mmCIF file of C-alpha atoms in Angstrom:
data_model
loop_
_atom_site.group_PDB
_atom_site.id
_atom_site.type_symbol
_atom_site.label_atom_id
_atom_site.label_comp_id
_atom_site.label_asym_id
_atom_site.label_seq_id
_atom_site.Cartn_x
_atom_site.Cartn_y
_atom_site.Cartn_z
ATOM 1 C CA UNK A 1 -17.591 11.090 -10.619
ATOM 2 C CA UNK A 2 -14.791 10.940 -13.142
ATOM 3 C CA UNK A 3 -10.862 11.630 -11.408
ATOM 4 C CA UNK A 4 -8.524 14.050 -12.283
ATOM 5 C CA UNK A 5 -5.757 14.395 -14.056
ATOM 6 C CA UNK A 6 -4.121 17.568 -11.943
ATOM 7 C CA UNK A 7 -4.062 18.904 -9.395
ATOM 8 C CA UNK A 8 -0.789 21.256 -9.387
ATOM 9 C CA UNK A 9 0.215 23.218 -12.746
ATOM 10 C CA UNK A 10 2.909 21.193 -12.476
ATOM 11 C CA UNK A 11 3.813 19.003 -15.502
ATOM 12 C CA UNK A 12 5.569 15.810 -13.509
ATOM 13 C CA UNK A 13 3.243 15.326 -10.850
ATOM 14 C CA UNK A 14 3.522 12.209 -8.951
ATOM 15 C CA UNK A 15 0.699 10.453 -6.863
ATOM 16 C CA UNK A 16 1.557 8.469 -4.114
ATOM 17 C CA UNK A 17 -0.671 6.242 -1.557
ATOM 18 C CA UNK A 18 -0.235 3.024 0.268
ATOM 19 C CA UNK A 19 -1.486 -0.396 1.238
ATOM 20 C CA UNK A 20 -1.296 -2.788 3.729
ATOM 21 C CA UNK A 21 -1.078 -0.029 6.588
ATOM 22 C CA UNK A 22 -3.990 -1.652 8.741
ATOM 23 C CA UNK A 23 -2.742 -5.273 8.233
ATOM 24 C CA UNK A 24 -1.657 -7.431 11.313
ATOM 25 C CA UNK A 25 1.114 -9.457 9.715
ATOM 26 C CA UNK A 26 3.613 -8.203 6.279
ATOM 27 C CA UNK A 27 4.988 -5.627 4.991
ATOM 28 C CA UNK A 28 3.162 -2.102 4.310
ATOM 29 C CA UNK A 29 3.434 -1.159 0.764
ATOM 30 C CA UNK A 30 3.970 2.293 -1.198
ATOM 31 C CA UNK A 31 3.677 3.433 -5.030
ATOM 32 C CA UNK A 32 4.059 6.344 -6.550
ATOM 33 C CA UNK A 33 3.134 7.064 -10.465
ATOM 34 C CA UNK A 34 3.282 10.319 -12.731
ATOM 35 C CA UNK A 35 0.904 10.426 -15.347
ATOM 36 C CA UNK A 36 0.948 11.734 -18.857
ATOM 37 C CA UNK A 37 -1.526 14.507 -19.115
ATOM 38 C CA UNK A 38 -3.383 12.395 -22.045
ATOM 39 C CA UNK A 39 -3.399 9.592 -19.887
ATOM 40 C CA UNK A 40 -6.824 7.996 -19.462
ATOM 41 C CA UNK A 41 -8.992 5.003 -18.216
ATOM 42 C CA UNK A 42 -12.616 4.442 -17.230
ATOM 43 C CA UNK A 43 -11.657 1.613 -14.761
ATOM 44 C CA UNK A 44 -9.508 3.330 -12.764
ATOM 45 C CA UNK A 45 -10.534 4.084 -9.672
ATOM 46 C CA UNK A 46 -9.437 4.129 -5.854
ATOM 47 C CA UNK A 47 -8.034 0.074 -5.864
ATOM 48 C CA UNK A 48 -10.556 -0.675 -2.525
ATOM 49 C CA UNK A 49 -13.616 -0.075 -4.906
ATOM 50 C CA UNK A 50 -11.894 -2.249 -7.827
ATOM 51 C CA UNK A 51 -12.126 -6.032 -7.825
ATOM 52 C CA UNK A 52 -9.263 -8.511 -8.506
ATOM 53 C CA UNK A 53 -9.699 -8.909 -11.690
ATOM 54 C CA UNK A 54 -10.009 -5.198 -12.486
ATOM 55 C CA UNK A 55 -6.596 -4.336 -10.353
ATOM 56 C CA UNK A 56 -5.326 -7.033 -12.151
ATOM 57 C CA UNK A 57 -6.097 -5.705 -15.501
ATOM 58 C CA UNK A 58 -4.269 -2.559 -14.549
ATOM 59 C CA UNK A 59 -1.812 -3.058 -13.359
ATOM 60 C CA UNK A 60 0.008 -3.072 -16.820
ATOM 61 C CA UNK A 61 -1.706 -0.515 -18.280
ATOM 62 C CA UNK A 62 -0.375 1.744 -15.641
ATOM 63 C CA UNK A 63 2.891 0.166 -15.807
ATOM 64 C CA UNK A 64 2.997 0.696 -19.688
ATOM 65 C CA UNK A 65 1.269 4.284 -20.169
ATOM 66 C CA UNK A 66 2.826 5.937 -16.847
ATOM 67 C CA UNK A 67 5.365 8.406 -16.745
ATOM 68 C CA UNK A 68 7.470 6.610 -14.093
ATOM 69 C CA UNK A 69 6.560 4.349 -11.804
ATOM 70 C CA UNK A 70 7.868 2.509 -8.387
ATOM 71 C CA UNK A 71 6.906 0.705 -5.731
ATOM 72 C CA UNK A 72 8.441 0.656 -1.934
ATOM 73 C CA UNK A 73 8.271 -2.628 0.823
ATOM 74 C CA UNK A 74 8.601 -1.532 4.617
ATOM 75 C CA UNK A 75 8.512 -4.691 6.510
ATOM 76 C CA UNK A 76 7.305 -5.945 9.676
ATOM 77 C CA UNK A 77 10.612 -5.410 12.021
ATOM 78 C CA UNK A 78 11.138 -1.688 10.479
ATOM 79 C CA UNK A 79 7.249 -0.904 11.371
ATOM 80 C CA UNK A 80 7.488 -2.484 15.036
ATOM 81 C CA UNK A 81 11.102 -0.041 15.073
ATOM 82 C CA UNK A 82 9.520 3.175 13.855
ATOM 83 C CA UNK A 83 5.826 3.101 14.010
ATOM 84 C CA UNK A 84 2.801 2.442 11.420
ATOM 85 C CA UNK A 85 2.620 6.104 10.407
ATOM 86 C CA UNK A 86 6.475 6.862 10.113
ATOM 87 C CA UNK A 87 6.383 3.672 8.093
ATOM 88 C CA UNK A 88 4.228 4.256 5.502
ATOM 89 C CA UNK A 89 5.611 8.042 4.703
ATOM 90 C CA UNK A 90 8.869 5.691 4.197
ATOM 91 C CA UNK A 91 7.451 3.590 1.919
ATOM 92 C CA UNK A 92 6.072 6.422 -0.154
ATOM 93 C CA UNK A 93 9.649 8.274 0.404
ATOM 94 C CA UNK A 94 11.420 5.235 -0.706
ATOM 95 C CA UNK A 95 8.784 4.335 -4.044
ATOM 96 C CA UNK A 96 9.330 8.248 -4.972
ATOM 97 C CA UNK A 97 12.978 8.371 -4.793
ATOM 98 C CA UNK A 98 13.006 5.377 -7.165
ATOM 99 C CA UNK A 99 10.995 7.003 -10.116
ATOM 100 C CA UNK A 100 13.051 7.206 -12.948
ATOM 101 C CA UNK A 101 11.985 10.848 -13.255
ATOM 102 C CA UNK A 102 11.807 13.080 -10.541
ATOM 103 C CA UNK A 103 8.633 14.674 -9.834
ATOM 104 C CA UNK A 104 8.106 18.768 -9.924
ATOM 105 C CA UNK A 105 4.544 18.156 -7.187
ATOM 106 C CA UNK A 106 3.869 15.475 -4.979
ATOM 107 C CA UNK A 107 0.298 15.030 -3.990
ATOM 108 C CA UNK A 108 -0.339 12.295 -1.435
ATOM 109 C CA UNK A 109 -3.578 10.003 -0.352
ATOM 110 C CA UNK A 110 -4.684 11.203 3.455
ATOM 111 C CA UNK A 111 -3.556 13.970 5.682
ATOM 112 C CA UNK A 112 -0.259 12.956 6.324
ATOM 113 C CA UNK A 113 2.681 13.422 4.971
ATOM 114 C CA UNK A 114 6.607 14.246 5.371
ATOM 115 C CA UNK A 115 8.265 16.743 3.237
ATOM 116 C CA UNK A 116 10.427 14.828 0.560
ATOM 117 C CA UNK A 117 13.262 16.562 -0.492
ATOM 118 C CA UNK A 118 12.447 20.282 -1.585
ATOM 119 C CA UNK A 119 9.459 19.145 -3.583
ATOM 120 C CA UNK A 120 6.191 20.646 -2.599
ATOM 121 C CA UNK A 121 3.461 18.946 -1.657
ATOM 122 C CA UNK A 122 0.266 18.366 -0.689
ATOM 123 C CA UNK A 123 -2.509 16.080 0.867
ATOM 124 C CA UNK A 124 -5.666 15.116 -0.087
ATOM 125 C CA UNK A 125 -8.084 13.192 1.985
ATOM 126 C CA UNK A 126 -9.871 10.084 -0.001
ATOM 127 C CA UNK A 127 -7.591 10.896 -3.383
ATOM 128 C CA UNK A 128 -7.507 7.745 -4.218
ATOM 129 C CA UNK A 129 -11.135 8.880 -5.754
ATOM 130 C CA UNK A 130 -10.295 12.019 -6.890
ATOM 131 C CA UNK A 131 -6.826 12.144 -8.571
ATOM 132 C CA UNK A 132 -5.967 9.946 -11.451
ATOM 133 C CA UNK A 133 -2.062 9.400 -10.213
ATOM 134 C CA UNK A 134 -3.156 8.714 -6.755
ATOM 135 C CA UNK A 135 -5.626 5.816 -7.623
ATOM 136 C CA UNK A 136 -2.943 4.338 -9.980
ATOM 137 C CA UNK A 137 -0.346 4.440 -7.129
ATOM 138 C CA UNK A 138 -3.397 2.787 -5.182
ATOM 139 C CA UNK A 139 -3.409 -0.361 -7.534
ATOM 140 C CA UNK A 140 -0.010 -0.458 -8.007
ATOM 141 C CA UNK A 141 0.493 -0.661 -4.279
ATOM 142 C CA UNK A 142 -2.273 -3.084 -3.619
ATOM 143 C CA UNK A 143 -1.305 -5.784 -6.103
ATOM 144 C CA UNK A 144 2.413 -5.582 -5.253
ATOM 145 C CA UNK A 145 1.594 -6.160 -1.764
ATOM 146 C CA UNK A 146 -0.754 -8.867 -2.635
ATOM 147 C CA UNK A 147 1.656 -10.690 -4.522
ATOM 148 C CA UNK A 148 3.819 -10.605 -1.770
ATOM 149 C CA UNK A 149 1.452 -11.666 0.651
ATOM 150 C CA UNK A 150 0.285 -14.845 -1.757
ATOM 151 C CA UNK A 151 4.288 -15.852 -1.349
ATOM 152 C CA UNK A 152 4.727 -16.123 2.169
ATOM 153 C CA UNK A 153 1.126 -17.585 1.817
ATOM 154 C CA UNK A 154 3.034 -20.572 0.676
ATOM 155 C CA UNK A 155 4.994 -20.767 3.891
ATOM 156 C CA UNK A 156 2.707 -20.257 6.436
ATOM 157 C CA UNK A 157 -1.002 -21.278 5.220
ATOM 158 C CA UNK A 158 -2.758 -22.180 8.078
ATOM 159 C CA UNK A 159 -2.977 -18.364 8.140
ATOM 160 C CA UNK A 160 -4.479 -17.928 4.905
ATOM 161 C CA UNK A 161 -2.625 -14.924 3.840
ATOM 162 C CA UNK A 162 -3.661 -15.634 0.207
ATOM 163 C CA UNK A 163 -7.451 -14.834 0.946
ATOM 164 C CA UNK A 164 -7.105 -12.037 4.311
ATOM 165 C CA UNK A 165 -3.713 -10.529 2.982
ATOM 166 C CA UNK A 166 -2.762 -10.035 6.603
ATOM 167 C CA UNK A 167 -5.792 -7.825 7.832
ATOM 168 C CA UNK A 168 -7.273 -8.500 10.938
ATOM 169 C CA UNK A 169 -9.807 -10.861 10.186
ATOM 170 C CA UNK A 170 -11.858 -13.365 12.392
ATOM 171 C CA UNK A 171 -10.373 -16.273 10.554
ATOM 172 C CA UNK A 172 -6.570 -14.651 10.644
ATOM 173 C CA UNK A 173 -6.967 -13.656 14.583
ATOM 174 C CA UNK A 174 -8.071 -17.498 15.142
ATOM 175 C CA UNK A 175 -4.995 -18.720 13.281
ATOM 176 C CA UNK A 176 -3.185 -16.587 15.875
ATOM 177 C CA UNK A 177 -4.685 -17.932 19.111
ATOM 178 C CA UNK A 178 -3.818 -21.578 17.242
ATOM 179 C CA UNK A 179 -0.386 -21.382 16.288
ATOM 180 C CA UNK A 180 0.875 -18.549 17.615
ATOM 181 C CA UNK A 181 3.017 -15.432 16.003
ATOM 182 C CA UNK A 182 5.421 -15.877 12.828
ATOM 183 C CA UNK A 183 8.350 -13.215 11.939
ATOM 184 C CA UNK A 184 5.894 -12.103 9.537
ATOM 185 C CA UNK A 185 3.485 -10.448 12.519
ATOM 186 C CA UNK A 186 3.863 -6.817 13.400
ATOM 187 C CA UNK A 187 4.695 -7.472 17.068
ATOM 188 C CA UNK A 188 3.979 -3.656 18.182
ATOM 189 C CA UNK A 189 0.260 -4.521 16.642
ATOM 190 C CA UNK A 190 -2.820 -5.542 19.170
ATOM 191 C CA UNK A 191 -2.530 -9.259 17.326
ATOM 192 C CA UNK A 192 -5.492 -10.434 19.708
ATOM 193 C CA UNK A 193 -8.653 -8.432 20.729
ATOM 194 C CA UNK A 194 -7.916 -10.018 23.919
ATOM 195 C CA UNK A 195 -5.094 -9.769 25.916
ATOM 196 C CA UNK A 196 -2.916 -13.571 25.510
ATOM 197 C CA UNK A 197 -0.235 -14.140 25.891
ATOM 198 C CA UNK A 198 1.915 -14.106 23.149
ATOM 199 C CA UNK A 199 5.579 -16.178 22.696
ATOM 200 C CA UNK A 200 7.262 -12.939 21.428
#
């Protein structure tokens, strides 16, 4: 199934979606992109179906061909303060209001969503693989968060943050029985499946 362009009759519509928002350590990540109408690409697609390399490749294609573009951080002590959710409407508050161009529509990934401004909206379930803007916001959000993730990598590897990206994996939750927490770790998260005791 090929995405869409549209989905307003608005002419500056933005996507937005995020990343990160089920990880157990970093920040969660936001993007949000407004497309030219002629914009196209056949590998574009939600970023969870796309591999490395393909996110990778476009990355600046979207960069180069979109409208506006932005991309928001909310890190680990702001998401233990306010909450996973409230987080990552945010980080898609905080990428929109950076767009060089302010969008007429705003049409977000899921089912939930915080009016921004006086800008109407709306929310799609899985748009990531049905709107063209959404799925671009996708990748953008995904590979900025990656990078980040890959940089603190470098300071704390016994976690392997460079391969899980923070997500809950076996390996990740073993690294946490090992060693303990870092100020990385979302402390309001269930770090453990069991219940240790943690030195936070």
């Amino acid at each position: 199934m090929s995405l869409k362009i549209q989905f307003s009759t608005y002419n500056l519509e933005c996507g937005t979606d995020e990343a990160g928002r089920g990880c157990l350590a970093g920040p969660v990540t936001a993007a949000a992109v407004i497309l030219p109408s002629s914009f196209k690409n056949i590998l574009l697609n939600d970023s969870k179906q796309l591999s490395k390399k393909n996110r990778t490749l476009l990355r600046p294609i979207i960069e180069t061909e979109a409208t506006a573009f932005a991309f928001q951080h909310i890190f680990e002590t702001e998401i233990d303060s306010i909450n996973i959710l409230n987080a990552s409407i945010k980080a898609m508050h905080g990428a929109i209001s950076q767009l060089k161009i302010a969008p007429e529509y705003i049409i977000v990934d899921g089912n939930k969503f915080k009016p921004y401004e006086s800008i109407p909206h709306s929310t799609i379930v899985k748009g990531d693989s049905k709107y063209l803007s959404i799925a671009a916001a996708s990748v953008l959000a995904k590979t900025y968060r990656d990078a980040y993730m890959e940089k603190i990598h470098e300071e704390f590897p016994m976690y392997n943050w460079k391969q899980n990206k923070g997500y809950p994996t076996k390996e990740h939750r073993v690294a946490i029985k090992k060693y303990g927490i870092t100020k990385y770790h979302r402390k309001s998260f269930r770090l453990l499946p069991e219940q240790y005791k943690l030195n936070i």
